[in-house]
């Protein structure tokens, strides 16, 4: 079985500061990893993915994520947070050669303040 | 390019009634998925279509839920009869292949009273 843990229900950061949203995963084979963001009253929006290759993945809106196989982590990062980044962030995983369904974490609410 | 669309955006029904949710995937996407998020918990997989065929329905909670994708285009998810625990947000997603990212619709918020 595959699983995702997002240990923080909420992350608070001041605008201009770096942000990190944590994600750890468990999957039997090689992972495909994803980050999605949900803005208020909107659907899930794809941010970035790790399939293979470089451990640092760059995505939309200046976000990036670092794949760490030994720590089974895929933390989302941004060097300088914006108030407009405030939203709900979901990490998801699937087995590369298994079923294509995604397993999600419970989500982390990011609050960026002035 | 139009994204994934879902209808209705919000539905309020009484326990025991029937509701049908619709999803229109991105044009050309053969893979269509249904997920739901209940009570602010994690988003859980319900089922996966490849064209009109059910590839994986391991997440369907019980036989009160029926999903169809006639003709391999749009999909419907019927809940009959609805129970209180069915309340939540139902998301549809589509992808152009099994190894591509899934694009999600805005969701349908179902409230069963």
Tab-separated table of N, CA, C and O in Angstrom, chain A residues 32 34 36 38 41-46 49 51 88 90 94 96-97 99-107 109, chain B residues 31 33 35 37 40-45 48 56 58-59 89 91 97-107:
chain	number	residue	atom	x	y	z
A	32	UNK	N	6.308	8.097	-8.368
A	32	UNK	CA	6.001	9.337	-9.049
A	32	UNK	C	5.436	10.244	-7.953
A	32	UNK	O	4.546	9.825	-7.223
A	34	UNK	N	3.972	14.209	-6.769
A	34	UNK	CA	3.296	15.394	-7.293
A	34	UNK	C	2.973	16.364	-6.157
A	34	UNK	O	2.740	15.956	-5.020
A	36	UNK	N	0.107	19.507	-5.667
A	36	UNK	CA	-1.039	20.239	-6.177
A	36	UNK	C	-1.383	21.347	-5.190
A	36	UNK	O	-1.145	21.227	-3.990
A	38	UNK	N	-4.593	24.097	-4.019
A	38	UNK	CA	-6.015	24.443	-4.131
A	38	UNK	C	-6.237	25.822	-3.538
A	38	UNK	O	-6.092	26.029	-2.333
A	41	UNK	N	-12.199	28.106	-3.267
A	41	UNK	CA	-13.290	27.945	-4.250
A	41	UNK	C	-12.781	27.551	-5.642
A	41	UNK	O	-13.439	27.826	-6.644
A	42	UNK	N	-11.629	26.926	-5.679
A	42	UNK	CA	-11.087	26.472	-6.950
A	42	UNK	C	-10.745	24.987	-6.855
A	42	UNK	O	-10.715	24.401	-5.787
A	43	UNK	N	-10.483	24.378	-7.991
A	43	UNK	CA	-10.075	22.984	-8.008
A	43	UNK	C	-8.598	22.831	-7.722
A	43	UNK	O	-7.888	23.795	-7.462
A	44	UNK	N	-8.135	21.595	-7.765
A	44	UNK	CA	-6.713	21.313	-7.572
A	44	UNK	C	-5.936	21.718	-8.817
A	44	UNK	O	-6.316	21.359	-9.923
A	45	UNK	N	-4.856	22.414	-8.594
A	45	UNK	CA	-4.033	22.874	-9.710
A	45	UNK	C	-2.668	22.199	-9.614
A	45	UNK	O	-2.023	22.243	-8.565
A	46	UNK	N	-2.232	21.599	-10.709
A	46	UNK	CA	-0.947	20.918	-10.752
A	46	UNK	C	0.182	21.927	-10.616
A	46	UNK	O	0.210	22.956	-11.294
A	49	UNK	N	6.018	17.896	-10.611
A	49	UNK	CA	6.091	16.452	-10.451
A	49	UNK	C	7.529	15.988	-10.489
A	49	UNK	O	8.399	16.641	-11.088
A	51	UNK	N	9.422	12.511	-11.669
A	51	UNK	CA	9.279	11.203	-12.315
A	51	UNK	C	10.609	10.454	-12.202
A	51	UNK	O	10.687	9.360	-11.670
A	88	UNK	N	-4.144	25.857	-0.003
A	88	UNK	CA	-4.035	24.500	0.540
A	88	UNK	C	-3.181	23.667	-0.417
A	88	UNK	O	-3.455	23.625	-1.620
A	90	UNK	N	-1.366	20.023	-1.490
A	90	UNK	CA	-1.468	18.573	-1.365
A	90	UNK	C	-0.278	17.912	-2.056
A	90	UNK	O	0.040	18.222	-3.199
A	94	UNK	N	2.288	7.987	-6.483
A	94	UNK	CA	1.825	6.760	-7.103
A	94	UNK	C	3.049	5.906	-7.396
A	94	UNK	O	4.177	6.411	-7.479
A	96	UNK	N	5.345	3.991	-9.857
A	96	UNK	CA	5.660	4.195	-11.264
A	96	UNK	C	5.078	3.110	-12.153
A	96	UNK	O	4.557	3.377	-13.235
A	97	UNK	N	5.139	1.863	-11.715
A	97	UNK	CA	4.688	0.760	-12.560
A	97	UNK	C	3.406	0.131	-12.035
A	97	UNK	O	2.993	-0.917	-12.511
A	99	UNK	N	-0.732	0.903	-10.392
A	99	UNK	CA	-1.936	1.608	-10.811
A	99	UNK	C	-1.677	3.107	-10.847
A	99	UNK	O	-0.867	3.635	-10.078
A	100	UNK	N	-2.356	3.807	-11.747
A	100	UNK	CA	-2.076	5.233	-11.920
A	100	UNK	C	-2.850	6.123	-10.948
A	100	UNK	O	-2.720	7.339	-10.992
A	101	UNK	N	-3.625	5.517	-10.047
A	101	UNK	CA	-4.346	6.327	-9.075
A	101	UNK	C	-3.370	7.011	-8.132
A	101	UNK	O	-2.323	6.475	-7.785
A	102	UNK	N	-3.720	8.229	-7.729
A	102	UNK	CA	-2.891	8.994	-6.824
A	102	UNK	C	-3.345	8.776	-5.379
A	102	UNK	O	-4.531	8.682	-5.097
A	103	UNK	N	-2.365	8.729	-4.488
A	103	UNK	CA	-2.637	8.719	-3.052
A	103	UNK	C	-2.182	10.061	-2.503
A	103	UNK	O	-1.026	10.450	-2.703
A	104	UNK	N	-3.093	10.747	-1.836
A	104	UNK	CA	-2.837	12.106	-1.365
A	104	UNK	C	-2.580	12.151	0.135
A	104	UNK	O	-3.053	11.305	0.908
A	105	UNK	N	-1.864	13.181	0.538
A	105	UNK	CA	-1.784	13.537	1.940
A	105	UNK	C	-3.019	14.323	2.349
A	105	UNK	O	-3.892	14.611	1.519
A	106	UNK	N	-3.070	14.692	3.613
A	106	UNK	CA	-4.239	15.391	4.147
A	106	UNK	C	-4.224	16.880	3.839
A	106	UNK	O	-5.205	17.570	4.098
A	107	UNK	N	-3.144	17.368	3.265
A	107	UNK	CA	-3.071	18.773	2.888
A	107	UNK	C	-2.443	19.634	3.964
A	107	UNK	O	-2.557	19.361	5.166
A	109	UNK	N	-2.167	23.774	4.953
A	109	UNK	CA	-2.614	25.133	4.631
A	109	UNK	C	-1.433	26.077	4.830
A	109	UNK	O	-0.835	26.137	5.902
B	31	UNK	N	-7.850	9.017	-20.160
B	31	UNK	CA	-7.891	8.591	-18.757
B	31	UNK	C	-8.709	9.574	-17.928
B	31	UNK	O	-8.450	10.788	-17.966
B	33	UNK	N	-10.483	10.067	-13.982
B	33	UNK	CA	-10.461	9.601	-12.597
B	33	UNK	C	-11.514	10.347	-11.780
B	33	UNK	O	-11.765	11.524	-12.006
B	35	UNK	N	-12.250	11.193	-7.661
B	35	UNK	CA	-11.746	11.225	-6.293
B	35	UNK	C	-12.778	11.953	-5.433
B	35	UNK	O	-13.632	12.673	-5.940
B	37	UNK	N	-13.105	14.087	-1.383
B	37	UNK	CA	-12.534	14.537	-0.128
B	37	UNK	C	-13.690	14.699	0.850
B	37	UNK	O	-14.586	15.529	0.645
B	40	UNK	N	-12.880	17.209	5.158
B	40	UNK	CA	-11.576	17.838	5.275
B	40	UNK	C	-10.423	16.878	5.403
B	40	UNK	O	-9.315	17.272	5.774
B	41	UNK	N	-10.674	15.623	5.110
B	41	UNK	CA	-9.602	14.624	5.202
B	41	UNK	C	-8.849	14.546	3.872
B	41	UNK	O	-8.936	15.449	3.057
B	42	UNK	N	-8.084	13.481	3.711
B	42	UNK	CA	-7.310	13.367	2.467
B	42	UNK	C	-8.227	13.096	1.290
B	42	UNK	O	-9.350	12.622	1.437
B	43	UNK	N	-7.737	13.408	0.122
B	43	UNK	CA	-8.454	13.145	-1.113
B	43	UNK	C	-8.261	11.670	-1.440
B	43	UNK	O	-7.133	11.188	-1.514
B	44	UNK	N	-9.364	10.969	-1.639
B	44	UNK	CA	-9.283	9.515	-1.870
B	44	UNK	C	-9.768	9.140	-3.259
B	44	UNK	O	-10.789	9.658	-3.728
B	45	UNK	N	-9.079	8.225	-3.862
B	45	UNK	CA	-9.386	7.697	-5.182
B	45	UNK	C	-10.675	6.892	-5.148
B	45	UNK	O	-10.923	6.126	-4.197
B	48	UNK	N	-11.115	4.751	-11.967
B	48	UNK	CA	-10.336	5.175	-13.124
B	48	UNK	C	-10.923	4.541	-14.386
B	48	UNK	O	-11.102	3.328	-14.443
B	56	UNK	N	-9.944	0.599	-12.992
B	56	UNK	CA	-9.712	0.355	-11.568
B	56	UNK	C	-10.864	0.994	-10.814
B	56	UNK	O	-11.051	2.212	-10.888
B	58	UNK	N	-11.342	0.141	-7.454
B	58	UNK	CA	-11.050	-0.345	-6.112
B	58	UNK	C	-11.424	0.642	-5.011
B	58	UNK	O	-11.555	0.255	-3.856
B	59	UNK	N	-11.599	1.896	-5.366
B	59	UNK	CA	-11.911	2.892	-4.353
B	59	UNK	C	-13.392	3.174	-4.168
B	59	UNK	O	-13.774	3.944	-3.280
B	89	UNK	N	-16.503	16.700	-1.170
B	89	UNK	CA	-16.217	17.289	-2.469
B	89	UNK	C	-15.740	16.184	-3.401
B	89	UNK	O	-14.802	15.456	-3.078
B	91	UNK	N	-14.073	15.214	-6.869
B	91	UNK	CA	-13.210	15.752	-7.911
B	91	UNK	C	-13.114	14.769	-9.070
B	91	UNK	O	-13.063	13.561	-8.879
B	97	UNK	N	-2.312	10.208	-20.596
B	97	UNK	CA	-1.701	8.892	-20.563
B	97	UNK	C	-1.440	8.479	-19.136
B	97	UNK	O	-1.530	9.288	-18.216
B	98	UNK	N	-1.102	7.217	-18.964
B	98	UNK	CA	-0.939	6.681	-17.612
B	98	UNK	C	0.262	7.283	-16.885
B	98	UNK	O	0.317	7.270	-15.666
B	99	UNK	N	1.228	7.812	-17.625
B	99	UNK	CA	2.437	8.339	-16.987
B	99	UNK	C	2.500	9.855	-17.067
B	99	UNK	O	3.573	10.440	-16.974
B	100	UNK	N	1.340	10.468	-17.249
B	100	UNK	CA	1.256	11.920	-17.288
B	100	UNK	C	0.522	12.435	-16.055
B	100	UNK	O	-0.223	11.715	-15.406
B	101	UNK	N	0.729	13.717	-15.760
B	101	UNK	CA	0.046	14.284	-14.606
B	101	UNK	C	-1.452	14.354	-14.858
B	101	UNK	O	-1.917	14.407	-15.994
B	102	UNK	N	-2.180	14.324	-13.764
B	102	UNK	CA	-3.631	14.420	-13.831
B	102	UNK	C	-4.052	15.871	-13.607
B	102	UNK	O	-3.536	16.539	-12.712
B	103	UNK	N	-4.996	16.313	-14.402
B	103	UNK	CA	-5.536	17.662	-14.281
B	103	UNK	C	-6.926	17.570	-13.683
B	103	UNK	O	-7.771	16.822	-14.175
B	104	UNK	N	-7.141	18.355	-12.651
B	104	UNK	CA	-8.366	18.244	-11.867
B	104	UNK	C	-9.385	19.321	-12.239
B	104	UNK	O	-9.024	20.448	-12.602
B	105	UNK	N	-10.641	18.954	-12.073
B	105	UNK	CA	-11.717	19.914	-12.198
B	105	UNK	C	-11.939	20.649	-10.878
B	105	UNK	O	-11.269	20.360	-9.886
B	106	UNK	N	-12.880	21.594	-10.866
B	106	UNK	CA	-13.114	22.410	-9.674
B	106	UNK	C	-13.828	21.665	-8.558
B	106	UNK	O	-13.872	22.151	-7.434
B	107	UNK	N	-14.379	20.495	-8.865
B	107	UNK	CA	-15.055	19.716	-7.842
B	107	UNK	C	-16.543	20.012	-7.751
B	107	UNK	O	-17.010	21.084	-8.160
